[in-house]
Every structure is written in C-alpha cells, then in structure tokens.
Coordinates of C-alpha atoms in Angstrom, one line a residue:
M65 CA 57.0 87.0 63.6
R66 CA 54.7 85.6 60.6
R67 CA 55.4 81.9 59.9
R68 CA 56.2 80.6 56.3
T69 CA 53.9 79.0 54.2
P70 CA 54.8 75.3 54.0
P71 CA 55.5 74.5 50.4
P72 CA 52.5 72.3 48.7
P73 CA 52.7 68.1 48.7
S74 CA 54.4 67.0 46.1
P75 CA 52.4 65.6 43.3
L76 CA 55.1 62.9 42.1
P77 CA 56.0 59.9 44.3
Q78 CA 59.4 58.9 45.0
R79 CA 61.5 57.2 42.7
D80 CA 63.9 54.1 44.2
G81 CA 63.5 56.5 47.8
V82 CA 64.4 59.7 46.5
D83 CA 62.2 62.6 46.3
P84 CA 61.4 64.5 43.1
V85 CA 63.1 67.9 42.8
R86 CA 60.9 71.0 43.7
V87 CA 61.5 74.2 42.1
R88 CA 59.7 77.3 43.1
L89 CA 59.9 80.4 40.5
P90 CA 61.6 83.5 42.3
P91 CA 59.5 86.8 42.4
A92 CA 61.2 88.2 39.8
D93 CA 59.4 87.8 36.5
T94 CA 62.8 88.0 34.5
W95 CA 62.0 85.2 32.1
A96 CA 59.1 84.9 30.0
T97 CA 58.3 81.2 30.4
V98 CA 59.1 78.4 32.9
R99 CA 61.4 76.8 30.3
D100 CA 63.8 79.9 30.2
H101 CA 63.9 80.1 34.0
L102 CA 64.8 76.4 34.2
V103 CA 67.4 76.4 31.4
A104 CA 69.0 79.4 33.3
R105 CA 69.0 77.7 36.7
L106 CA 69.5 74.0 36.3
A107 CA 73.1 72.3 35.1
P108 CA 71.8 70.0 32.4
G109 CA 71.4 72.5 29.9
A110 CA 68.6 73.4 27.2
A111 CA 68.5 70.3 25.2
V112 CA 67.8 68.1 28.3
I113 CA 65.1 70.5 29.8
D114 CA 63.5 70.3 26.7
G115 CA 63.2 66.8 26.4
M116 CA 61.9 66.8 30.1
F117 CA 59.5 69.4 28.6
H118 CA 58.2 67.2 25.8
A119 CA 58.2 64.0 27.5
G120 CA 55.7 65.4 30.5
R121 CA 58.1 65.0 33.4
I122 CA 58.2 68.4 34.3
V123 CA 54.4 68.6 36.5
D124 CA 52.8 71.6 38.1
V125 CA 50.8 71.3 41.8
T126 CA 47.8 69.0 40.2
G127 CA 50.6 66.7 38.6
R128 CA 49.8 67.9 35.0
P129 CA 52.4 68.5 32.8
V130 CA 53.4 71.9 32.4
P131 CA 53.7 72.9 28.5
W132 CA 57.1 74.1 27.4
D133 CA 55.8 77.7 26.3
A134 CA 54.3 77.8 29.7
A135 CA 54.3 81.5 31.0
Y136 CA 56.3 82.3 33.5
V137 CA 54.3 83.0 37.1
P138 CA 56.1 84.2 40.0
G139 CA 55.8 81.9 42.8
M140 CA 54.7 78.8 40.9
Y141 CA 55.8 75.5 42.0
V142 CA 57.5 72.7 39.4
W143 CA 58.0 68.9 40.2
F144 CA 60.6 66.6 38.2
H145 CA 62.4 63.3 38.8
R146 CA 66.2 64.1 37.7
D147 CA 67.9 61.5 35.7
L148 CA 69.7 59.4 38.4
P149 CA 73.6 58.8 37.9
A150 CA 74.9 55.5 37.2
E151 CA 76.0 54.7 40.9
E152 CA 78.6 51.9 42.1
R153 CA 76.6 49.5 44.9
V154 CA 78.0 49.9 48.1
P155 CA 78.1 46.3 49.2
F156 CA 78.0 46.6 52.7
K157 CA 74.5 46.1 54.9
I158 CA 72.9 48.9 57.0
D159 CA 71.9 47.8 60.0
V160 CA 68.9 49.1 61.9
V161 CA 69.8 49.1 65.8
Y162 CA 66.2 50.5 66.9
R163 CA 62.9 51.4 65.4
D164 CA 60.0 52.9 66.9
E165 CA 57.0 54.9 65.3
H166 CA 59.2 58.4 65.5
V167 CA 62.7 57.5 65.0
V168 CA 65.1 54.9 63.1
V169 CA 68.8 54.5 64.5
A170 CA 70.8 52.9 61.6
D171 CA 74.4 51.8 61.9
K172 CA 75.7 53.0 58.3
P173 CA 78.8 51.2 56.7
H174 CA 81.6 52.9 55.6
F175 CA 81.5 54.3 51.6
L176 CA 77.7 55.0 52.1
A177 CA 76.4 58.3 52.0
T178 CA 73.9 59.4 54.3
T179 CA 71.6 61.4 52.1
P180 CA 71.3 62.2 48.3
R181 CA 73.8 64.7 47.2
G182 CA 75.9 64.9 44.3
S183 CA 77.0 61.9 42.3
H184 CA 75.4 59.8 45.4
V185 CA 71.3 59.5 45.2
A186 CA 69.8 56.0 45.2
E187 CA 72.7 54.7 46.9
T188 CA 72.5 56.5 50.2
A189 CA 71.2 55.2 53.4
L190 CA 68.5 57.7 53.3
A191 CA 66.9 56.6 50.2
R192 CA 68.0 52.5 50.6
L193 CA 66.3 52.5 54.0
R194 CA 63.2 54.1 52.5
R195 CA 63.2 51.2 50.3
E196 CA 64.0 48.5 52.9
L197 CA 61.7 49.7 55.6
D198 CA 59.0 50.8 53.5
I199 CA 59.1 54.4 55.1
P200 CA 58.6 57.1 52.3
T201 CA 58.7 59.9 55.0
L202 CA 61.7 58.9 56.3
G203 CA 64.0 61.7 57.0
A204 CA 67.7 62.6 58.2
A205 CA 67.7 64.0 61.3
H206 CA 71.6 64.8 61.1
R207 CA 74.4 63.8 58.5
L208 CA 78.0 61.5 58.8
D209 CA 80.3 61.5 55.9
R210 CA 80.3 59.2 53.6
L211 CA 83.6 57.7 54.6
T212 CA 82.6 57.7 58.1
A213 CA 80.9 54.5 59.4
G214 CA 78.5 54.3 62.3
L215 CA 75.5 55.5 64.2
V216 CA 72.9 58.0 62.2
L217 CA 69.3 59.0 63.3
F218 CA 66.6 59.2 60.8
T219 CA 63.1 60.5 61.7
V220 CA 59.7 58.9 60.8
R221 CA 57.3 61.7 60.5
P222 CA 58.2 64.9 58.6
E223 CA 56.6 67.1 61.2
E224 CA 58.7 66.1 63.9
R225 CA 61.8 66.4 62.2
G226 CA 62.7 69.9 63.4
R227 CA 62.5 68.7 67.0
Y228 CA 64.9 65.9 66.2
Q229 CA 67.6 68.1 64.3
A230 CA 67.3 70.4 67.3
L231 CA 69.1 68.1 69.2
F232 CA 72.4 68.4 67.3
Q233 CA 72.0 72.3 66.4
E234 CA 71.9 72.7 70.1
R235 CA 74.3 70.3 71.1
R236 CA 72.1 68.1 73.0
V237 CA 73.1 64.8 71.6
R238 CA 76.4 63.3 73.4
K239 CA 78.5 61.8 70.5
E240 CA 81.2 59.5 70.8
Y241 CA 83.3 58.1 68.0
E242 CA 86.2 55.8 67.8
A243 CA 89.5 56.4 65.2
V244 CA 92.6 54.0 64.4
A245 CA 95.8 56.1 64.0
P246 CA 99.5 55.9 64.6
Y247 CA 100.6 56.1 68.1
D248 CA 102.8 58.7 69.7
A249 CA 104.2 58.1 73.0
A250 CA 105.1 62.1 73.1
L251 CA 101.2 63.0 72.6
D252 CA 100.1 64.0 75.9
L253 CA 96.6 62.5 76.1
P254 CA 93.8 63.0 77.5
R255 CA 93.4 66.5 76.2
T256 CA 90.7 68.9 74.6
V257 CA 91.7 70.7 71.2
R258 CA 90.4 73.6 70.3
S259 CA 90.6 75.3 67.4
R260 CA 88.8 77.5 64.4
I261 CA 88.1 75.5 61.3
V262 CA 86.9 76.8 57.9
K263 CA 85.7 75.1 55.1
E264 CA 85.3 76.8 51.6
R265 CA 82.9 76.0 49.1
G266 CA 84.8 74.2 46.4
V267 CA 87.5 73.1 48.4
V268 CA 87.6 69.3 49.4
T269 CA 89.3 69.9 52.8
A270 CA 88.9 72.2 55.8
R271 CA 91.7 74.0 57.6
E272 CA 92.4 75.6 60.7
V273 CA 92.9 79.3 60.7
E274 CA 93.6 82.0 63.5
G275 CA 91.0 82.9 65.4
E276 CA 88.2 82.4 67.9
P277 CA 88.0 78.5 68.2
N278 CA 84.6 77.3 66.7
A279 CA 85.6 73.6 66.8
V280 CA 86.1 71.3 70.0
S281 CA 87.2 67.6 70.6
R282 CA 87.6 65.5 73.2
V283 CA 91.0 62.7 72.7
E284 CA 91.7 60.0 74.6
L285 CA 93.6 57.2 74.3
L286 CA 92.2 53.8 74.7
E287 CA 94.9 51.3 73.8
Q288 CA 98.0 50.9 71.4
R289 CA 100.0 48.2 69.9
D290 CA 102.2 47.7 67.2
G291 CA 102.7 51.3 66.6
R292 CA 99.0 52.1 65.9
A293 CA 96.2 53.3 68.6
R294 CA 92.6 53.0 69.1
Y295 CA 91.2 56.4 70.2
R296 CA 88.0 57.6 71.8
L297 CA 86.9 61.1 70.0
R298 CA 84.3 63.2 71.8
P299 CA 83.1 66.1 69.6
H300 CA 81.6 68.9 71.3
T301 CA 81.0 71.2 68.2
G302 CA 80.3 70.0 64.6
Q303 CA 82.4 71.8 61.9
T304 CA 83.0 70.0 58.8
H305 CA 85.6 67.0 58.9
Q306 CA 86.4 68.5 62.5
L307 CA 87.6 64.8 64.1
R308 CA 89.9 64.2 61.0
V309 CA 91.4 67.7 60.8
H310 CA 91.9 68.0 64.8
M311 CA 93.5 64.3 64.8
S312 CA 95.9 65.1 61.6
A313 CA 96.8 68.5 63.7
L314 CA 98.2 66.5 66.3
G315 CA 100.1 64.6 64.5
V316 CA 98.2 61.3 64.2
P317 CA 95.9 61.3 60.9
I318 CA 93.5 58.5 61.2
L319 CA 94.2 55.6 59.1
G320 CA 92.6 55.4 55.4
D321 CA 92.0 59.3 55.3
P322 CA 92.2 60.1 51.7
L323 CA 92.1 63.9 52.5
Y324 CA 94.4 64.9 55.7
P325 CA 97.5 65.4 56.1
V326 CA 97.3 65.3 52.4
V327 CA 94.9 64.7 49.5
T328 CA 95.5 62.1 47.9
G329 CA 94.1 61.0 44.4
P330 CA 90.4 59.7 44.0
V331 CA 89.5 56.4 44.6
P332 CA 87.9 54.4 41.7
D333 CA 84.7 53.3 41.9
G334 CA 84.2 50.2 43.6
D335 CA 87.4 50.3 45.2
F336 CA 86.6 49.7 49.0
R337 CA 89.5 48.9 50.6
R338 CA 91.1 50.6 53.1
P339 CA 88.2 52.2 54.6
L340 CA 88.8 55.5 56.9
Q341 CA 88.8 54.4 60.2
L342 CA 86.4 56.5 62.0
L343 CA 83.3 55.3 63.6
S344 CA 80.2 56.9 65.1
R345 CA 80.2 54.5 68.0
V346 CA 77.5 55.9 70.2
L347 CA 74.5 58.4 70.3
E348 CA 73.2 59.5 73.5
F349 CA 69.9 61.8 73.8
A350 CA 66.8 62.3 75.4
D351 CA 64.0 62.1 73.1
P352 CA 62.5 65.4 72.2
V353 CA 58.9 63.8 71.5
T354 CA 58.4 60.7 74.1
G355 CA 61.0 62.1 76.9
R356 CA 62.8 58.5 76.5
E357 CA 66.7 58.5 77.6
H358 CA 68.2 56.8 74.6
R359 CA 71.8 55.5 74.2
F360 CA 72.6 53.5 71.0
V361 CA 76.5 51.8 70.5
S362 CA 77.4 50.8 67.1
S363 CA 78.6 47.0 66.8
R364 CA 80.8 47.6 64.1
L365 CA 85.0 47.1 64.4
L366 CA 87.6 49.0 62.8
R367 CA 89.5 46.7 61.0
A368 CA 92.8 48.3 60.9
W369 CA 92.4 47.5 64.8
S370 CA 90.7 44.2 64.6
S371 CA 92.7 42.8 61.4
Y372 CA 95.3 45.3 60.4
D373 CA 96.9 42.8 57.7
E374 CA 93.4 42.4 56.2
W375 CA 92.6 45.9 56.0
A376 CA 96.0 47.1 54.4
D377 CA 96.2 44.1 51.9

C-alpha cells in the first residue's frame, strides 16, 4: 500500500495559538483561477475572498502572496489565516496535571471547547495551552465535549500524535466519568447499557434507534442524597453524547444538560451558570511511546453535588 505524501509545512506561523487554514486545490480543473475555486468553496463569499487576495493574506508554499488572478493549478496548496470570531473568554483556568516530552494532560473546565471548531477558535483548550505552555506543535489526541469538564490528552510531537490517537480508536484507554443526576430508587444499578446511537449532521442531538448496539456504558451509583445522586460512568465505546443519551434514556438525565431529554433555548454568551454536571474523572493507559503506565485523576468538583444551592442559583 502506497503511503500518502504528507502536505508541505505551513509557511505561515500560528496566530493566537491557531493554525492557518490550508487548502489543497482538487485535481479537477473546473476553475480558471485560484480565486474562483476559493470563492466557490469557502463560506465568506467573493467580497471577503477578494479583500484577502488584495491584502496579500493568501500565500503559496513559499509564503509569497498569491495574485488574485493566479491560474488554477491542480494539487496546489494555499494558506491563510481566517478572521477570528469575537469570542467570550471562558473565565476558568486549565490545570495541567502532567507534562513530559511526549504528552500534556490537562484538566479542562466546563464551557471550553477542546479544539478550534465553529465559533470557538482561539478560546479553546488547544489554542490556550499552545500559548500558555509555548508549545506550538501541541495537538489533541481526542476531544471532550465543550460542556464537559475533565481530563484531556494532548501530544507534543506531531509525528507521535497518531500513536496516541490510536489508543482511543482501539479502546485501549480506560475512561471513567462522574455525573450528578436525579436519584431514582427504582433504577436497578449497577448496569451496562447497550444501544444504537446515531448523530446526524446538522442535528444538535444524538438519538437511539433500533439495530445492532454501537454504544456501551457502565452506570454505577456512588451515593445519593436529597433526591440527587452521584454516578460513575464508564464508556466502553465513544459515540457522540453517549453518556448523556444513556443517562437520559434511564430516566435520570444529567443535571444542567441543555439537550437531553429536551433541547432548551441557547445559553447566552457569557452565561457560565449551571454547567453540565459531567466530568471526565480518570484516564488510564499504557504510553505507546515510553511504555509507562499512566493513571490521571481530575481534581475538579461537580458543584451540583458539593454545593447545590450555589450551582442552582
């Protein structure tokens, strides 16, 4: 099997911890110019693209600005920095629980996206850590939902990133979550929940459907008081929103969940009250590069358990 040729290195530096956008022109030569292709492919539209060309912001592999009338060349690479959206700063610290020459393990707060996506770009765990730790090569080995807090594994060396990503793809990481949700005395726990979950593009929620299970979660009751309970959740698979869907299906949706069992109105920017009470508590794995056995534990507290009145206020 032939190996894919890696793309050339970016001629542009990162900006605010965010990589420039790389575009490779496809083999089809449907377009007369590079500009025509970018206008057809990118969302900002002709006026914005033209402005970027005239400002010299779209460059080739050498870092030279691409002329607005440059002929289309199949396979050509161009780079540019997108205009960053105005982002509300998430006013919570990222704790680094471990760091060596290969990996960084961070304890992410609620409301902070793991990697740049959509309207969350510079205000993400990856971009922040690149800036704070001065590691521009830092990459995410996996992702944690923006609304979920807890442990995330990042890699230091791009050439090693695939080996750490494979840990998650091949389910060689032991993950343990903690959640606060209503207590139901009739719910028989512990139990293993198995179902088929699908997530359709453009739909904010995932749903369970008939068919071969592709989502497996272990749910255990740790303790209960005042109509609430603290649960240990162990996902054996990694479907989108899996734990949130399974807890909702059991009749005990996680406190603070804006999607399950029903979608509520969007939370205004800057409203950091009542975070989703879901925490990635434990990550455990054998390091594929060093062979070390790692076990990391988040020190964060779920406030709906430790101080419910403060969380619910």
